[in-house]
Amino acid sequence: MTLTLPSFAKINWTLEILGKRADGYHELRTLLQTISLADELIFTPTEKKIEIICEHPGVPCDKTNLSYRATKLLSDFTGVEHGVRITIKKRIPVAAGLGGGSSNAAATLIALQKLWGLELAPRDMFTLGSKIGADVPFFFIGGTALGIGRGDEVYPLDDCSAEFLLLVNAGIPVATREVYANLPPELTNPVATAKMPLSLETAYANSAVRRGRPESIWTRLHNDLEIPVLAHHPLLVEIKQRLTKIGARGVLMSGSGSTIFAIFDSEEARSGALSDLSGAGWWCAPARTLSRKRYRQALSTSSA
Ligand code: ATP
């Protein structure tokens, strides 16, 4: 049996760095959102070997591939030693703040359970996922979600929606690790404040999302990583300015960059921006938000 699964991208509506923790990680608060842009993953059973096929030059096909790591972790955890070939058709830009690798890892854990007839407890899935990367647990939930801790403690929120998104990537790869290693000092103070109780934290985030929704989120876009990343890449400032000038309601860098997303009011406004920016030679893709329900449906109705 061969399984084909979409592996969706994410954007961050907000990303705040609360400070540096004693264990060296940064304490985050982020509002995450799944969007319609997706890779395609094809899983084919093989004889006792993990094989990754991907034509994208930025994606390793060895043991460092995040789908490979997910397969190995699942295999070690369950003792199941079946082989699998995973073909990754990359459509999500790589090292671009859209969580493509993390999404591939989550989709792999979901697909292999089906392929190998396993049913892991959600707790075990989340533990395996966060070993691979901080964004992986979010891709088990999808829709709009609050991420705290390293971003890997994820809580579902009411879905936000934006129909006319435009993603722009000028081909500047940004390594997440380097961005965090070079943060300005004001973002790396020790986390001094006691954590807000989770019930309050989610209630706060939910009310921020809900107020006047869906537009409410458009006025709250914020990413603490923007200033340090844009300072190194003036081209990103130009892209943001161009999108604003052409009528975007909101414009923000996603995650650690360098993809910029813009929210438009209508298909006409977005297609005007699409032709303007793609004319400049940048990768541009229209997208829309993907609600939790539609996200889960898409992952559960994988084709065999
Ligand atoms: P994040 O914000 O989650 O750190 P990102 O969206 O900025 O990640 P990814 O596209 O996930 O970036 O890629 C991060 C790195 O992971 C790249 O350097 C890439 O070579 C490597 N990588 C390993 N496996 C994959 C995969 N399956 N898909 C994409 N990148 C992968």
Coordinates of C-alpha atoms and ligand atoms in Angstrom, one line a residue:
M1 CA 0.0 0.0 0.0
T2 CA 1.3 3.5 -0.9
L3 CA 0.1 6.5 1.1
T4 CA 0.1 10.1 -0.2
L5 CA -0.3 12.9 2.4
P6 CA -0.2 16.7 2.2
S7 CA 2.2 18.4 4.5
F8 CA 1.0 22.0 5.1
A9 CA 3.0 25.2 5.9
K10 CA 2.5 27.5 8.9
I11 CA 2.8 31.2 9.5
N12 CA 3.1 33.0 12.8
W13 CA 0.5 35.8 13.4
T14 CA 2.6 36.8 16.4
L15 CA 6.0 35.8 17.9
E16 CA 7.2 37.2 21.2
I17 CA 10.4 36.3 22.9
L18 CA 9.9 36.6 26.6
G19 CA 13.6 36.0 27.5
K20 CA 16.3 33.4 27.8
R21 CA 15.8 30.4 30.1
A22 CA 18.3 28.8 32.4
D23 CA 18.5 25.8 30.1
G24 CA 19.6 28.0 27.2
Y25 CA 16.4 27.9 25.2
H26 CA 14.3 31.0 24.6
E27 CA 10.8 31.3 26.2
L28 CA 8.3 32.1 23.4
R29 CA 4.7 33.0 23.1
T30 CA 3.5 32.6 19.5
L31 CA 0.2 32.4 17.6
L32 CA 0.6 29.8 14.9
Q33 CA -1.6 29.2 11.9
T34 CA -1.8 26.4 9.2
I35 CA -2.1 27.6 5.7
S36 CA -3.0 26.0 2.4
L37 CA 0.5 25.8 0.9
A38 CA 1.7 22.2 1.1
D39 CA 4.3 19.7 0.2
E40 CA 3.3 16.3 -1.0
L41 CA 4.7 13.2 0.8
I42 CA 4.4 9.7 -0.7
F43 CA 5.1 6.7 1.5
T44 CA 5.9 3.4 -0.1
P45 CA 6.7 0.3 2.0
T46 CA 10.2 -1.3 1.3
E47 CA 12.4 -3.9 2.8
K48 CA 13.9 -2.8 6.1
K49 CA 15.4 0.5 5.0
I50 CA 14.5 4.2 5.3
E51 CA 15.0 6.0 2.0
I52 CA 14.3 9.7 1.3
I53 CA 13.8 11.0 -2.2
C54 CA 13.7 14.8 -2.7
E55 CA 14.8 16.8 -5.6
H56 CA 15.1 20.1 -3.8
P57 CA 18.8 21.1 -3.5
G58 CA 18.3 22.5 0.0
V59 CA 16.8 19.3 1.5
P60 CA 19.2 16.6 2.7
C61 CA 18.2 13.0 1.8
D62 CA 20.3 11.5 4.5
K63 CA 19.8 10.8 8.2
T64 CA 19.4 14.6 8.9
N65 CA 16.2 14.8 6.9
L66 CA 13.4 15.5 9.4
S67 CA 11.2 12.8 7.8
Y68 CA 14.0 10.3 8.2
R69 CA 14.5 11.4 11.9
A70 CA 10.8 11.0 12.5
T71 CA 10.8 7.5 11.0
K72 CA 13.8 6.4 13.0
L73 CA 12.4 7.8 16.2
L74 CA 9.0 6.0 15.7
S75 CA 10.8 2.8 14.7
D76 CA 13.0 2.9 17.8
F77 CA 10.1 3.8 20.1
T78 CA 7.7 1.1 18.9
G79 CA 10.3 -1.6 17.9
V80 CA 8.6 -1.8 14.5
E81 CA 11.4 -2.2 11.9
H82 CA 9.5 -2.0 8.5
G83 CA 11.3 -0.1 5.7
V84 CA 9.8 2.9 3.9
R85 CA 10.6 5.1 0.9
I86 CA 9.5 8.7 1.5
T87 CA 9.2 10.9 -1.6
I88 CA 9.0 14.6 -0.8
K89 CA 7.6 16.9 -3.4
K90 CA 8.8 20.2 -2.0
R91 CA 6.6 23.2 -2.6
I92 CA 7.2 25.0 0.7
P93 CA 10.4 27.2 0.5
V94 CA 13.2 25.7 2.6
A95 CA 14.7 27.5 5.7
A96 CA 12.0 30.1 5.2
G97 CA 10.1 30.4 8.5
L98 CA 7.2 28.3 7.1
G99 CA 7.9 25.2 9.1
G100 CA 8.2 22.9 6.1
G101 CA 10.7 20.5 7.7
S102 CA 8.7 20.3 10.9
S103 CA 5.5 19.7 9.0
N104 CA 7.1 16.9 7.0
A105 CA 8.2 15.3 10.3
A106 CA 4.7 15.5 11.8
A107 CA 3.0 14.2 8.6
T108 CA 5.5 11.3 8.6
L109 CA 4.6 10.3 12.1
I110 CA 0.9 10.4 11.2
A111 CA 1.4 8.5 7.9
L112 CA 3.6 5.8 9.3
Q113 CA 1.1 5.0 12.1
K114 CA -1.4 4.2 9.3
L115 CA 1.0 2.4 7.2
W116 CA 2.4 0.3 10.0
G117 CA -1.0 -0.2 11.8
L118 CA 0.1 1.6 15.0
E119 CA -1.9 3.9 17.3
L120 CA 0.3 6.0 19.6
A121 CA -1.1 7.8 22.6
P122 CA -1.2 11.6 21.9
R123 CA 1.2 12.1 24.7
D124 CA 3.8 9.9 23.0
M125 CA 3.3 11.6 19.7
F126 CA 3.9 15.0 21.2
T127 CA 7.0 13.7 23.0
L128 CA 8.5 12.3 19.8
G129 CA 7.5 15.4 17.8
S130 CA 9.2 17.8 20.2
K131 CA 12.4 15.8 20.1
I132 CA 12.6 16.5 16.4
G133 CA 11.8 20.3 16.6
A134 CA 9.8 22.9 18.5
D135 CA 7.3 23.4 15.6
V136 CA 6.5 19.7 15.1
P137 CA 3.8 19.4 17.9
F138 CA 1.8 22.2 16.4
F139 CA 1.4 20.2 13.2
F140 CA -0.5 17.5 15.1
I141 CA -3.1 20.2 16.0
G142 CA -3.3 22.7 13.1
G143 CA -5.6 25.6 12.7
T144 CA -4.9 28.6 15.0
A145 CA -2.9 27.7 18.1
L146 CA -1.0 29.2 20.9
G147 CA 2.6 28.0 21.3
I148 CA 4.4 28.6 24.6
G149 CA 7.7 27.3 26.1
R150 CA 10.0 26.7 23.2
G151 CA 6.9 27.0 21.1
D152 CA 6.3 23.3 21.5
E153 CA 3.6 23.5 24.2
V154 CA 0.7 24.0 21.9
Y155 CA -2.9 24.8 22.7
P156 CA -5.7 25.0 20.1
L157 CA -7.6 28.4 19.8
D158 CA -10.6 29.5 17.9
D159 CA -9.7 29.6 14.2
C160 CA -8.7 32.9 12.6
S161 CA -9.3 33.2 8.9
A162 CA -7.8 35.2 6.1
E163 CA -8.8 34.3 2.6
F164 CA -6.4 36.4 0.5
L165 CA -2.8 35.8 1.8
L166 CA 0.3 36.3 -0.4
L167 CA 3.6 34.7 0.5
V168 CA 6.8 36.3 -0.8
N169 CA 10.3 34.8 -0.6
A170 CA 13.3 36.5 -2.1
G171 CA 15.5 33.4 -1.8
I172 CA 17.4 34.5 1.3
P173 CA 17.8 31.4 3.5
V174 CA 17.7 32.1 7.2
A175 CA 19.0 29.6 9.7
T176 CA 16.7 29.6 12.7
R177 CA 19.6 28.7 15.0
E178 CA 21.7 31.7 13.9
V179 CA 18.8 34.1 14.4
Y180 CA 18.4 33.0 18.0
A181 CA 22.2 33.0 18.6
N182 CA 22.4 36.7 17.5
L183 CA 19.4 38.2 19.2
P184 CA 19.7 41.7 20.7
P185 CA 20.4 41.8 24.4
E186 CA 16.9 43.1 25.3
L187 CA 15.4 39.8 24.1
T188 CA 17.7 37.6 26.0
N189 CA 17.3 38.7 29.6
P190 CA 16.6 35.9 31.9
V191 CA 12.9 35.1 32.1
A192 CA 12.1 36.8 35.4
T193 CA 8.3 36.8 35.4
A194 CA 6.4 33.8 36.7
K195 CA 4.5 32.0 34.0
M196 CA 0.9 33.1 33.5
P197 CA -1.4 30.2 34.4
L198 CA -2.2 28.3 31.3
S199 CA -6.0 28.9 31.6
L200 CA -5.3 32.6 31.7
E201 CA -2.8 32.5 28.9
T202 CA -5.2 30.7 26.5
A203 CA -8.1 32.8 27.5
Y204 CA -6.0 35.9 26.8
A205 CA -4.9 34.7 23.4
N206 CA -8.4 33.5 22.5
S207 CA -10.0 36.8 23.4
A208 CA -7.3 38.6 21.4
V209 CA -8.1 36.4 18.4
R210 CA -11.8 36.7 18.8
R211 CA -12.2 40.5 19.3
G212 CA -13.7 41.8 16.1
R213 CA -12.5 38.6 14.3
P214 CA -11.3 37.8 11.8
E215 CA -9.8 41.2 11.2
S216 CA -8.6 41.5 14.8
I217 CA -5.5 39.5 14.2
W218 CA -4.6 41.7 11.3
T219 CA -4.0 44.7 13.6
R220 CA -2.0 42.6 16.1
L221 CA 0.7 41.2 13.7
H222 CA 4.0 41.3 15.5
N223 CA 7.3 39.3 15.3
D224 CA 10.2 40.1 17.7
L225 CA 12.6 38.4 15.2
E226 CA 11.8 40.9 12.5
I227 CA 14.1 43.7 13.6
P228 CA 17.3 41.6 13.9
V229 CA 16.6 39.7 10.6
L230 CA 15.6 42.8 8.6
A231 CA 18.6 44.6 9.9
H232 CA 20.8 42.1 8.0
H233 CA 18.6 41.9 4.9
P234 CA 17.4 45.3 3.6
L235 CA 15.7 43.5 0.7
L236 CA 13.1 42.2 3.2
V237 CA 12.4 45.8 4.2
E238 CA 11.8 46.7 0.6
I239 CA 9.4 43.8 0.1
K240 CA 7.5 44.8 3.2
Q241 CA 7.2 48.4 2.0
R242 CA 6.2 47.3 -1.5
L243 CA 3.4 45.1 -0.2
T244 CA 2.1 47.9 2.1
K245 CA 2.2 50.4 -0.7
I246 CA 0.2 48.1 -3.0
G247 CA -2.6 47.8 -0.5
A248 CA -1.8 45.0 2.0
R249 CA -3.9 45.2 5.2
G250 CA -1.1 43.6 7.2
V251 CA 2.5 42.5 6.4
L252 CA 4.8 40.4 8.6
M253 CA 7.8 38.1 8.4
S254 CA 6.9 34.5 9.4
G255 CA 8.9 32.8 12.1
S256 CA 12.6 33.3 11.8
G257 CA 12.2 34.4 8.1
S258 CA 12.7 35.1 5.5
T259 CA 9.3 34.6 4.0
I260 CA 7.0 37.7 4.3
F261 CA 3.2 37.2 4.3
A262 CA 0.7 39.8 3.4
I263 CA -3.1 40.0 4.0
F264 CA -5.3 41.5 1.3
D265 CA -9.0 42.4 1.3
S266 CA -9.9 40.9 -2.1
E267 CA -8.7 38.6 -4.9
E268 CA -8.2 41.6 -7.1
A269 CA -5.9 43.4 -4.6
R270 CA -3.9 40.2 -4.1
S271 CA -3.5 39.4 -7.8
G272 CA -2.3 43.0 -8.4
A273 CA 0.4 42.5 -5.7
L274 CA 1.2 39.0 -7.1
S275 CA 2.0 40.3 -10.5
D276 CA 4.0 43.3 -9.2
L277 CA 6.2 41.2 -6.8
S278 CA 6.7 38.2 -9.0
G279 CA 7.7 40.6 -11.8
A280 CA 10.6 41.5 -9.5
G281 CA 11.8 37.9 -9.7
W282 CA 10.7 36.8 -6.2
W283 CA 8.9 33.6 -5.4
C284 CA 5.3 34.5 -4.6
A285 CA 2.4 32.2 -3.8
P286 CA -1.2 32.9 -3.0
A287 CA -2.5 31.0 0.1
R288 CA -5.4 31.0 2.6
T289 CA -5.6 30.0 6.2
L290 CA -6.6 26.4 6.9
S291 CA -9.0 25.8 9.8
R292 CA -8.2 23.0 12.2
K293 CA -11.2 21.0 10.9
R294 CA -10.1 21.2 7.2
Y295 CA -6.4 20.6 8.2
R296 CA -7.4 17.4 10.0
Q297 CA -9.7 16.3 7.2
A298 CA -6.9 16.7 4.7
L299 CA -4.5 14.6 6.7
S300 CA -7.0 11.9 7.5
T301 CA -8.3 11.5 3.9
S302 CA -4.9 10.6 2.5
S303 CA -5.0 8.7 -0.7
A304 CA -3.8 5.1 -0.9
Ligands
ATP1 P1 11.8 26.3 11.4 O1 11.2 27.7 11.4 O2 10.8 25.3 11.8 O3 13.1 26.2 12.1 P2 12.0 26.7 8.6 O4 10.6 26.7 8.2 O5 12.7 28.0 8.7 O6 12.1 25.9 10.0 P3 12.7 24.3 7.1 O7 12.2 24.4 5.7 O8 11.9 23.5 8.1 O9 12.9 25.8 7.7 O10 14.2 23.8 7.0 C1 15.1 24.0 8.1 C2 16.4 23.1 7.8 O11 16.1 21.8 7.9 C3 17.0 23.4 6.4 O12 18.3 23.7 6.5 C4 16.9 22.0 5.7 O13 18.0 21.7 5.0 C5 16.7 21.0 6.8 N1 15.7 19.9 6.5 C6 15.8 18.7 6.9 N2 14.7 17.9 6.5 C7 13.9 18.7 5.8 C8 12.7 18.6 5.2 N3 12.1 17.4 5.1 N4 12.1 19.6 4.6 C9 12.8 20.8 4.6 N5 14.0 21.0 5.2 C10 14.5 20.0 5.8

